[in-house]
Coordinates of C-alpha atoms in Angstrom, one line a residue:
M1 CA -53.0 -5.1 -10.0
Q2 CA -49.5 -5.0 -8.4
Y3 CA -47.3 -8.0 -7.5
R4 CA -45.2 -8.6 -4.5
T5 CA -42.5 -11.2 -4.6
G6 CA -40.2 -11.4 -1.6
A7 CA -39.1 -7.9 -0.7
Y8 CA -40.0 -6.6 -4.2
L9 CA -43.1 -4.7 -5.5
I10 CA -43.7 -4.8 -9.2
D11 CA -46.2 -2.1 -10.4
P12 CA -47.3 -2.7 -14.1
A13 CA -49.2 0.6 -14.4
A14 CA -46.1 2.7 -13.4
Y15 CA -43.6 0.2 -15.0
E16 CA -41.7 0.3 -11.8
I17 CA -40.0 -2.2 -9.4
R18 CA -39.4 -1.1 -5.9
R19 CA -37.8 -2.6 -2.8
G20 CA -38.7 -1.2 0.6
G21 CA -40.1 1.9 -1.1
R22 CA -36.9 2.5 -3.1
L23 CA -37.2 2.6 -6.9
L24 CA -34.9 0.2 -8.7
A25 CA -33.5 1.3 -12.1
T26 CA -34.9 -1.3 -14.5
E27 CA -35.3 -1.4 -18.3
P28 CA -39.0 -1.5 -19.5
Q29 CA -38.3 -4.6 -21.5
V30 CA -37.1 -6.4 -18.4
I31 CA -40.3 -5.4 -16.6
E32 CA -42.4 -6.7 -19.5
L33 CA -40.5 -10.0 -19.3
L34 CA -41.1 -10.3 -15.6
L35 CA -44.8 -9.5 -15.9
L36 CA -45.2 -12.1 -18.7
L37 CA -43.6 -14.8 -16.6
I38 CA -45.5 -13.8 -13.4
A39 CA -48.9 -13.8 -15.2
N40 CA -48.1 -17.3 -16.5
R41 CA -46.4 -18.6 -13.4
N42 CA -48.5 -21.8 -13.4
R43 CA -46.6 -23.1 -16.4
V44 CA -43.5 -22.9 -18.5
V45 CA -43.4 -20.0 -21.0
S46 CA -41.6 -21.0 -24.2
K47 CA -38.9 -18.9 -25.9
D48 CA -41.2 -18.4 -28.9
E49 CA -43.9 -17.0 -26.6
I50 CA -41.5 -14.6 -25.0
I51 CA -40.2 -13.4 -28.4
A52 CA -43.7 -12.9 -29.7
A53 CA -44.8 -10.9 -26.6
I54 CA -41.7 -8.8 -25.9
W55 CA -40.1 -8.5 -29.4
H56 CA -43.3 -8.9 -31.5
N57 CA -41.8 -11.8 -33.4
R58 CA -38.7 -9.9 -34.5
A59 CA -35.7 -12.2 -35.1
I60 CA -33.4 -12.0 -32.0
S61 CA -30.4 -14.0 -30.9
D62 CA -30.4 -16.4 -27.9
A63 CA -27.8 -14.1 -26.4
T64 CA -30.3 -11.2 -26.4
L65 CA -33.0 -13.3 -24.8
N66 CA -30.6 -14.7 -22.2
S67 CA -29.3 -11.2 -21.3
R68 CA -32.9 -10.1 -20.5
I69 CA -33.5 -13.2 -18.4
K70 CA -30.2 -12.5 -16.6
A71 CA -31.3 -8.8 -16.0
A72 CA -34.7 -10.0 -14.7
R73 CA -33.1 -12.3 -12.3
H74 CA -30.6 -9.7 -11.2
V75 CA -33.1 -7.0 -10.3
L76 CA -34.9 -9.5 -8.0
G77 CA -31.8 -10.8 -6.4
D78 CA -31.8 -14.1 -8.3
D79 CA -29.1 -15.6 -10.6
G80 CA -28.7 -18.4 -13.0
A81 CA -26.9 -20.6 -10.5
A82 CA -29.5 -20.4 -7.7
Q83 CA -32.7 -20.0 -9.9
Q84 CA -34.7 -19.2 -6.8
L85 CA -37.3 -17.2 -8.8
I86 CA -36.9 -17.8 -12.5
R87 CA -36.1 -21.4 -13.5
T88 CA -34.7 -22.4 -16.8
V89 CA -36.4 -25.5 -18.2
H90 CA -33.9 -26.7 -20.8
G91 CA -35.4 -27.2 -24.2
R92 CA -38.7 -25.7 -23.3
G93 CA -38.4 -22.2 -21.8
F94 CA -38.7 -20.4 -18.5
R95 CA -41.0 -20.4 -15.5
F96 CA -41.4 -18.0 -12.6
I97 CA -41.4 -20.2 -9.4
G98 CA -41.1 -17.5 -6.7
Q99 CA -44.0 -16.8 -4.3
V100 CA -46.2 -14.0 -5.7
E101 CA -48.8 -12.0 -3.8
E102 CA -51.3 -10.0 -5.9
L103 CA -52.0 -6.6 -4.4
S104 CA -54.6 -3.9 -5.1
G105 CA -53.8 -0.4 -3.7
A106 CA -51.1 -0.2 -1.0
K107 CA -47.6 -0.2 -2.3
H108 CA -45.9 -0.8 1.0
A109 CA -47.3 -4.1 2.2
A110 CA -45.0 -6.5 3.9
P111 CA -43.0 -8.8 1.6
A112 CA -44.8 -11.9 0.6
G113 CA -44.0 -14.9 2.8
V114 CA -43.1 -12.7 5.8
V115 CA -45.2 -13.4 8.8
P116 CA -45.1 -10.4 11.2
P117 CA -42.8 -11.3 14.2
P118 CA -44.6 -11.8 17.5
S119 CA -44.3 -8.7 19.7
D120 CA -43.0 -10.7 22.7
R121 CA -40.1 -12.3 21.0
P122 CA -36.9 -11.0 19.3
S123 CA -36.8 -11.7 15.6
L124 CA -33.9 -12.4 13.2
V125 CA -33.2 -13.1 9.6
V126 CA -30.3 -15.2 8.1
M127 CA -29.2 -13.3 5.0
P128 CA -27.7 -15.1 2.0
F129 CA -24.0 -15.6 2.7
D130 CA -21.4 -14.1 0.4
N131 CA -19.8 -16.8 -1.8
L132 CA -16.1 -16.1 -2.0
S133 CA -15.3 -19.2 -4.1
G134 CA -17.1 -18.7 -7.4
A135 CA -20.4 -19.7 -9.0
A136 CA -19.6 -23.4 -8.9
D137 CA -20.1 -23.3 -5.1
A138 CA -23.3 -21.3 -5.1
H139 CA -25.5 -24.4 -4.2
F140 CA -23.1 -25.3 -1.3
V141 CA -23.3 -21.8 0.1
D142 CA -27.1 -21.8 -0.1
G143 CA -27.2 -25.2 1.6
V144 CA -25.2 -23.8 4.5
V145 CA -27.5 -20.9 4.9
E146 CA -30.6 -23.2 4.6
E147 CA -29.3 -25.5 7.4
I148 CA -28.5 -22.6 9.7
T149 CA -31.9 -21.1 9.1
S150 CA -33.6 -24.4 9.8
A151 CA -31.5 -24.9 13.0
L152 CA -32.4 -21.4 14.3
S153 CA -36.0 -21.9 13.4
R154 CA -36.2 -24.6 16.1
V155 CA -35.2 -22.1 18.8
R156 CA -38.4 -21.0 20.4
D157 CA -36.8 -17.9 22.0
F158 CA -36.8 -15.9 18.8
F159 CA -38.7 -15.7 15.6
V160 CA -36.9 -16.5 12.3
I161 CA -37.9 -15.0 9.0
A162 CA -38.5 -17.7 6.3
R163 CA -35.7 -18.6 4.0
Q164 CA -37.5 -17.6 0.8
S165 CA -38.0 -14.0 2.0
A166 CA -34.3 -13.7 3.0
F167 CA -33.1 -15.0 -0.3
A168 CA -34.9 -12.1 -2.1
Y169 CA -31.8 -10.1 -1.0
K170 CA -29.3 -12.5 -2.6
G171 CA -26.6 -11.0 -4.8
R172 CA -27.3 -7.4 -3.6
F173 CA -25.6 -5.2 -1.2
V174 CA -28.1 -4.0 1.4
D175 CA -27.8 -2.1 4.7
V176 CA -28.8 -4.2 7.8
R177 CA -30.8 -1.3 9.0
E178 CA -32.8 -1.4 5.8
V179 CA -33.3 -5.1 6.1
G180 CA -34.5 -4.6 9.7
K181 CA -37.1 -2.1 8.6
E182 CA -38.3 -4.1 5.6
L183 CA -38.6 -7.4 7.4
A184 CA -39.4 -6.0 10.9
V185 CA -36.5 -7.9 12.5
T186 CA -34.3 -7.0 15.4
Y187 CA -31.2 -9.0 14.4
V188 CA -29.5 -10.0 11.2
V189 CA -27.1 -13.0 10.7
E190 CA -24.6 -12.4 7.9
G191 CA -21.7 -14.6 6.7
T192 CA -19.1 -15.5 4.1
V193 CA -18.1 -18.9 2.7
R194 CA -14.8 -19.8 1.0
R195 CA -14.0 -23.3 -0.2
G196 CA -11.0 -24.8 -1.8
Q197 CA -8.7 -27.8 -1.8
G198 CA -11.1 -29.9 0.2
R199 CA -11.5 -27.4 3.0
V200 CA -14.0 -24.7 3.8
R201 CA -13.9 -21.5 5.9
I202 CA -17.2 -20.0 7.1
S203 CA -17.4 -16.6 8.9
V204 CA -20.6 -15.7 10.6
Q205 CA -21.7 -12.6 12.6
L206 CA -24.8 -11.5 14.4
V207 CA -25.7 -7.8 14.0
D208 CA -28.2 -5.5 15.7
A209 CA -30.4 -4.3 12.8
N210 CA -31.0 -0.9 14.4
S211 CA -27.6 0.1 15.7
R212 CA -25.5 -2.0 13.2
A213 CA -23.4 -3.1 16.2
Q214 CA -21.8 -6.6 15.9
L215 CA -23.0 -8.7 18.8
W216 CA -21.2 -11.9 18.1
S217 CA -18.9 -13.4 15.4
Q218 CA -17.1 -16.7 14.8
R219 CA -15.1 -18.4 12.2
Y220 CA -15.4 -22.1 11.4
E221 CA -13.0 -24.3 9.4
G222 CA -12.9 -27.9 8.4
A223 CA -12.7 -30.5 5.7
T224 CA -15.5 -31.1 3.3
T225 CA -15.2 -34.8 2.7
D226 CA -18.8 -35.2 3.7
I227 CA -20.5 -31.9 2.7
F228 CA -23.9 -32.7 4.3
D229 CA -22.3 -33.7 7.6
F230 CA -20.2 -30.5 7.6
Q231 CA -23.3 -28.3 6.9
D232 CA -25.2 -30.0 9.8
R233 CA -22.3 -29.5 12.2
I234 CA -21.8 -25.9 11.3
A235 CA -25.5 -25.1 11.5
A236 CA -25.7 -26.7 15.0
Q237 CA -22.7 -24.7 16.3
V238 CA -24.0 -21.4 14.8
A239 CA -27.5 -22.0 16.3
G240 CA -26.0 -23.0 19.7
A241 CA -23.8 -19.8 19.8
I242 CA -26.4 -17.3 18.5
H243 CA -29.0 -18.4 21.0
P244 CA -27.1 -17.0 24.1
A245 CA -25.9 -14.0 22.0
V246 CA -29.5 -12.9 21.2
R247 CA -30.5 -13.7 24.8
K248 CA -27.7 -11.5 26.2
A249 CA -28.7 -8.6 23.9
E250 CA -32.4 -8.9 25.0
I251 CA -31.3 -9.0 28.6
E252 CA -29.4 -5.7 28.2
L253 CA -32.5 -4.1 26.6
A254 CA -34.7 -5.3 29.5
K255 CA -32.2 -3.9 32.0
A256 CA -32.4 -0.5 30.4
K257 CA -36.1 -0.2 30.9
P258 CA -37.7 1.2 34.1
P259 CA -39.2 -1.6 36.2
N260 CA -42.7 -0.1 36.2
S261 CA -42.9 -0.6 32.5
L262 CA -41.7 -4.2 32.3
K263 CA -43.8 -7.1 31.0
A264 CA -43.7 -10.7 32.4
Y265 CA -41.3 -11.6 29.6
E266 CA -38.9 -8.8 30.5
F267 CA -39.0 -9.7 34.2
V268 CA -37.8 -13.2 33.1
L269 CA -35.1 -11.7 31.0
R270 CA -33.8 -9.7 33.9
A271 CA -33.8 -12.8 36.1
Y272 CA -31.6 -14.9 33.7
P273 CA -28.2 -13.5 34.8
D274 CA -29.1 -14.0 38.5
L275 CA -30.5 -17.6 38.1
W276 CA -27.4 -18.6 36.1
S277 CA -25.0 -17.1 38.7
Q278 CA -25.2 -20.1 41.1
N279 CA -24.7 -17.5 43.9
Q280 CA -27.1 -17.5 46.9
D281 CA -27.9 -13.7 47.0
R282 CA -28.4 -13.5 43.3
N283 CA -30.5 -16.7 43.2
Q284 CA -32.8 -14.9 45.7
E285 CA -32.9 -11.9 43.3
A286 CA -34.0 -14.3 40.5
I287 CA -36.7 -15.8 42.6
A288 CA -38.0 -12.2 43.4
L289 CA -38.0 -11.2 39.7
L290 CA -39.7 -14.5 38.6
G291 CA -42.3 -13.8 41.3
R292 CA -43.0 -10.4 39.7
A293 CA -43.3 -12.0 36.3
L294 CA -45.9 -14.4 37.6
A295 CA -47.7 -11.6 39.4
T296 CA -48.0 -10.0 36.0
D297 CA -48.9 -13.2 34.1
P298 CA -49.8 -16.1 36.5
G299 CA -50.0 -18.5 33.6
Y300 CA -46.5 -17.9 32.3
G301 CA -45.1 -21.4 32.1
R302 CA -41.5 -20.5 31.5
A303 CA -41.5 -18.3 34.7
H304 CA -42.9 -21.3 36.7
A305 CA -40.2 -23.6 35.3
L306 CA -37.3 -21.2 35.9
L307 CA -38.7 -20.6 39.5
A308 CA -38.6 -24.4 40.0
W309 CA -34.9 -24.4 38.9
C310 CA -34.1 -21.6 41.3
L311 CA -35.8 -23.3 44.2
A312 CA -34.1 -26.6 43.5
Q313 CA -30.7 -24.8 43.6
E314 CA -31.6 -23.5 47.0
V315 CA -31.8 -27.1 48.2
A316 CA -28.9 -28.5 46.3
Y317 CA -26.4 -25.8 47.5
F318 CA -27.5 -25.6 51.1
W319 CA -29.1 -22.2 50.8
C320 CA -32.2 -22.9 52.8
Q321 CA -33.0 -24.0 56.4
D322 CA -35.8 -26.3 55.4
P323 CA -34.9 -28.3 52.3
E324 CA -38.0 -30.5 52.3
Q325 CA -40.3 -27.4 52.2
I326 CA -38.3 -25.8 49.4
R327 CA -38.1 -29.0 47.5
A328 CA -41.9 -29.3 47.7
R329 CA -42.2 -25.7 46.4
A330 CA -39.9 -26.6 43.4
L331 CA -42.0 -29.5 42.5
G332 CA -45.1 -27.4 42.9
A333 CA -43.7 -24.9 40.4
V334 CA -43.1 -27.7 37.9
A335 CA -46.7 -28.7 38.3
A336 CA -47.8 -25.1 37.8
A337 CA -45.9 -24.9 34.5
G338 CA -48.0 -27.9 33.4
T339 CA -48.5 -28.4 29.7
S340 CA -48.0 -24.7 28.9
I341 CA -44.2 -25.5 28.4
D342 CA -44.7 -28.5 26.1
D343 CA -43.3 -26.5 23.1
D344 CA -40.7 -24.5 25.0
P345 CA -37.2 -26.2 25.1
T346 CA -35.7 -23.7 27.6
A347 CA -38.6 -24.2 30.1
L348 CA -38.6 -27.9 29.6
A349 CA -34.8 -28.0 30.3
A350 CA -35.4 -25.9 33.5
A351 CA -38.2 -28.1 34.7
G352 CA -36.1 -31.2 34.0
A353 CA -33.1 -29.7 35.8
A354 CA -35.3 -29.0 38.9
L355 CA -36.8 -32.5 38.9
S356 CA -33.3 -34.0 38.6
Q357 CA -31.9 -32.0 41.5
C358 CA -35.0 -33.0 43.5
G359 CA -34.2 -36.6 42.9
D360 CA -36.8 -37.6 40.2
Q361 CA -34.5 -38.7 37.4
D362 CA -37.1 -40.5 35.3
R363 CA -39.4 -37.5 35.1
A364 CA -36.4 -35.3 34.6
A365 CA -35.3 -37.4 31.6
A366 CA -38.8 -37.1 30.0
Y367 CA -38.6 -33.3 30.2
I368 CA -35.0 -32.9 29.0
E369 CA -35.4 -35.4 26.2
R370 CA -38.5 -33.5 25.0
A371 CA -36.5 -30.3 25.1
L372 CA -33.8 -31.8 22.9
A373 CA -36.4 -33.3 20.5
L374 CA -37.7 -29.8 19.9
D375 CA -34.3 -28.1 19.7
H376 CA -31.4 -30.5 19.2
N377 CA -28.9 -27.6 19.5
N378 CA -30.0 -26.3 22.9
A379 CA -26.7 -26.2 24.9
W380 CA -28.4 -25.9 28.3
A381 CA -30.6 -28.9 27.7
W382 CA -27.5 -30.9 26.7
A383 CA -25.7 -29.8 29.8
R384 CA -28.6 -30.8 32.0
Y385 CA -28.8 -34.1 30.2
G386 CA -25.1 -34.5 31.2
W387 CA -26.0 -33.9 34.9
L388 CA -28.8 -36.4 34.6
A389 CA -26.3 -39.0 33.4
L390 CA -24.1 -38.3 36.5
Y391 CA -27.1 -38.6 38.8
R392 CA -27.7 -42.0 37.1
D393 CA -24.1 -43.0 37.7
D394 CA -23.2 -42.9 34.1
P395 CA -20.1 -40.6 33.8
A396 CA -19.2 -41.8 30.3
S397 CA -22.5 -40.7 28.8
A398 CA -22.3 -37.5 30.9
S399 CA -18.9 -36.6 29.4
Q400 CA -20.2 -36.9 25.9
R401 CA -23.2 -34.7 26.6
F402 CA -21.2 -32.0 28.4
E403 CA -18.8 -31.9 25.5
R404 CA -21.7 -31.5 23.1
A405 CA -23.0 -28.6 25.2
L406 CA -19.6 -26.8 25.2
T407 CA -19.2 -27.4 21.4
L408 CA -22.6 -25.8 20.8
S409 CA -22.0 -22.8 23.1
P410 CA -18.5 -22.5 24.5
F411 CA -19.1 -19.0 25.9
D412 CA -22.5 -19.7 27.4
P413 CA -23.1 -18.0 30.8
L414 CA -23.5 -21.5 32.3
A415 CA -20.4 -23.0 30.6
F416 CA -18.6 -23.0 34.0
N417 CA -21.2 -25.3 35.4
T418 CA -20.8 -27.6 32.5
N419 CA -17.1 -27.8 33.3
I420 CA -18.0 -28.6 36.9
G421 CA -20.0 -31.5 35.5
I422 CA -17.0 -32.7 33.5
A423 CA -14.9 -32.5 36.7
S424 CA -17.6 -34.5 38.6
G425 CA -17.5 -37.2 36.0
L426 CA -13.7 -37.5 36.3
A427 CA -14.0 -37.6 40.1
M428 CA -16.6 -40.4 39.9
R429 CA -13.9 -42.4 38.0
G430 CA -11.3 -41.7 40.7
A431 CA -9.3 -39.1 38.6
Y432 CA -9.2 -36.6 41.6
G433 CA -6.2 -34.6 40.4
E434 CA -7.7 -33.9 37.0
A435 CA -11.0 -33.0 38.5
L436 CA -9.4 -30.8 41.0
A437 CA -7.6 -28.8 38.3
I438 CA -10.9 -28.1 36.5
V439 CA -12.8 -27.1 39.6
R440 CA -10.0 -24.8 40.9
D441 CA -9.9 -23.1 37.5
V442 CA -13.7 -22.5 37.6
V443 CA -13.6 -21.2 41.2
N444 CA -10.6 -18.8 40.4
K445 CA -12.5 -17.4 37.3
H446 CA -15.8 -17.2 39.1
P447 CA -15.1 -16.3 42.7
Q448 CA -18.7 -15.3 43.3
V449 CA -19.8 -18.9 42.7
T450 CA -19.4 -20.1 46.2
S451 CA -21.5 -23.2 45.6
H452 CA -18.6 -25.2 44.1
H453 CA -16.3 -24.7 47.0
R454 CA -17.5 -27.9 48.7
L455 CA -16.5 -29.9 45.7
L456 CA -13.1 -28.1 45.6
A457 CA -12.5 -28.9 49.3
A458 CA -13.5 -32.6 48.9
L459 CA -11.3 -33.1 45.8
A460 CA -8.3 -31.2 47.3
A461 CA -8.5 -33.6 50.3
L462 CA -8.9 -36.7 48.1
A463 CA -6.0 -35.6 45.9
G464 CA -3.8 -35.1 49.0
D465 CA -3.7 -31.3 49.3
L466 CA -5.1 -30.9 52.8
T467 CA -3.9 -27.3 53.1
M468 CA -6.1 -26.2 50.2
A469 CA -8.9 -28.4 51.5
R470 CA -9.0 -26.9 55.0
E471 CA -8.6 -23.3 53.6
T472 CA -11.6 -23.9 51.4
V473 CA -13.8 -25.3 54.1
A474 CA -12.9 -22.3 56.2
Q475 CA -14.2 -20.1 53.4
I476 CA -17.4 -22.2 53.2
L477 CA -18.1 -21.8 56.9
R478 CA -17.5 -18.0 56.7
V479 CA -20.2 -17.7 54.0
H480 CA -22.4 -20.6 55.2
P481 CA -21.9 -21.1 59.0
S482 CA -24.6 -23.9 59.1
A483 CA -22.8 -26.0 56.4
S484 CA -22.2 -29.5 57.7
L485 CA -21.9 -33.2 56.6
A486 CA -25.5 -33.7 57.9
A487 CA -26.7 -31.0 55.5
M488 CA -24.8 -32.7 52.7
R489 CA -26.6 -36.0 53.4
A490 CA -30.0 -34.2 53.4
S491 CA -29.6 -32.1 50.3
H492 CA -26.8 -33.2 47.9
P493 CA -28.3 -34.4 44.5
M494 CA -25.8 -37.3 44.4
R495 CA -26.5 -38.6 47.9
H496 CA -28.0 -41.8 46.5
L497 CA -24.7 -42.7 44.7
T498 CA -23.3 -44.6 47.7
H499 CA -19.7 -45.1 46.6
Y500 CA -19.0 -41.7 45.1
F501 CA -21.0 -39.8 47.7
S502 CA -19.1 -41.5 50.5
K503 CA -15.9 -40.4 48.9
L504 CA -17.1 -36.8 48.9
V505 CA -18.2 -37.0 52.5
E506 CA -14.8 -38.5 53.5
G507 CA -13.0 -35.7 51.6
L508 CA -15.0 -33.0 53.4
R509 CA -14.5 -34.7 56.7
Q510 CA -10.7 -34.6 56.2
A511 CA -11.0 -31.0 55.1
G512 CA -12.7 -30.1 58.4
L513 CA -16.3 -29.7 57.6
P514 CA -18.2 -30.4 60.9
E515 CA -20.6 -33.3 61.3
T516 CA -23.6 -31.1 62.3

């Protein structure tokens, strides 16, 4: 019989301990001690029992016994502070508390507790962070890692290896490529923690397990007056930032594959940059790619939900000749997604966004709130929740939700649209100059996003800059010759907000947008 615990294989017959097929140098007495504890893992093994079994009742000091316990912990990546595998029961003895799988035959089975990652989702592991502050902070560091792992586990877009399997590597230097092979993961999250004088600094990075390339990194600092609140906040920000970083890496992999070999999931990945662009031509590309995804898998709920979002954008940004027909198609795509997206926060956010832009704020709220209940750190869902508040004439709540989205994912591909939401909230409160500065910055940094020029033109006029307003309307008409105030009244998502919408219309009229 062989035993598997975490990433380690203990072979009693060969008196060997291996990890990932690599033999670990271990004293026979340490292996004997581990085998004794594992065989009796359902109870505490007393010091007297250990001395009788390992030293045959010879007189030994406590220091000798403790050194063997320490060595047993060390070889399995455990230590006396964490006691993840071997627990000291003061006054009684020791107990092996780690998960153990009994094996017969194969030496290279997957580590215990590791569920094989699904083939259609990227996978990652959060490694134990390096503690740069000393043994006294070991539990704090482990708590940070546990919270980050828990937060990432709620992101349906990727598979996260269980914490107990990751902690088998604690206290050991290991190559990320080796971790990738042993745990069958694509990405590895690593980090360091340093605490002192009431403050803490946490550095986190996301690494490609195959190429060892760093895909994302960030440093967080703050006071630790409330340790648990700090851990929750850091975990939320890390999860919010890693989500788009993994998605970006997966998109690049999908783009590198020939189209004739793509699966429905990969067609959706290819569509993401286009559907985030808020550009008419690229939105059409996204619709085409999502159509190919659905041709490959007609029941793919996320593809239906994202298609609904793209179609709703066609209406909201005047990119279609028949808004009523396209609006009906968007609602049909939401219906086609049905209950298949009930556990998919990204799809729920997309469907909610489509419903919101089509004017059904109550149903939209149900979808978006469900998305946030499943993944409270989903930056896109928070951003769409902010827009929902604007459509309900609640700019104060919208501002809080947009700020939450930007805190979670400041470099998200759709962060520019979140800033447009913040500007819209300011404009609804009459702060036209502040709103104009934000929109002008977005348009300058994202010139391909022509959809926000109408807000720029309206705000410029309302803020008194008619030159900018008229130049912007001229740009709009060059790109969209059919743009008009009548089209605004038929398609704008805020057309029901009488006071604010009338201000936008008046600004565009001053800027020179034709009536029909």
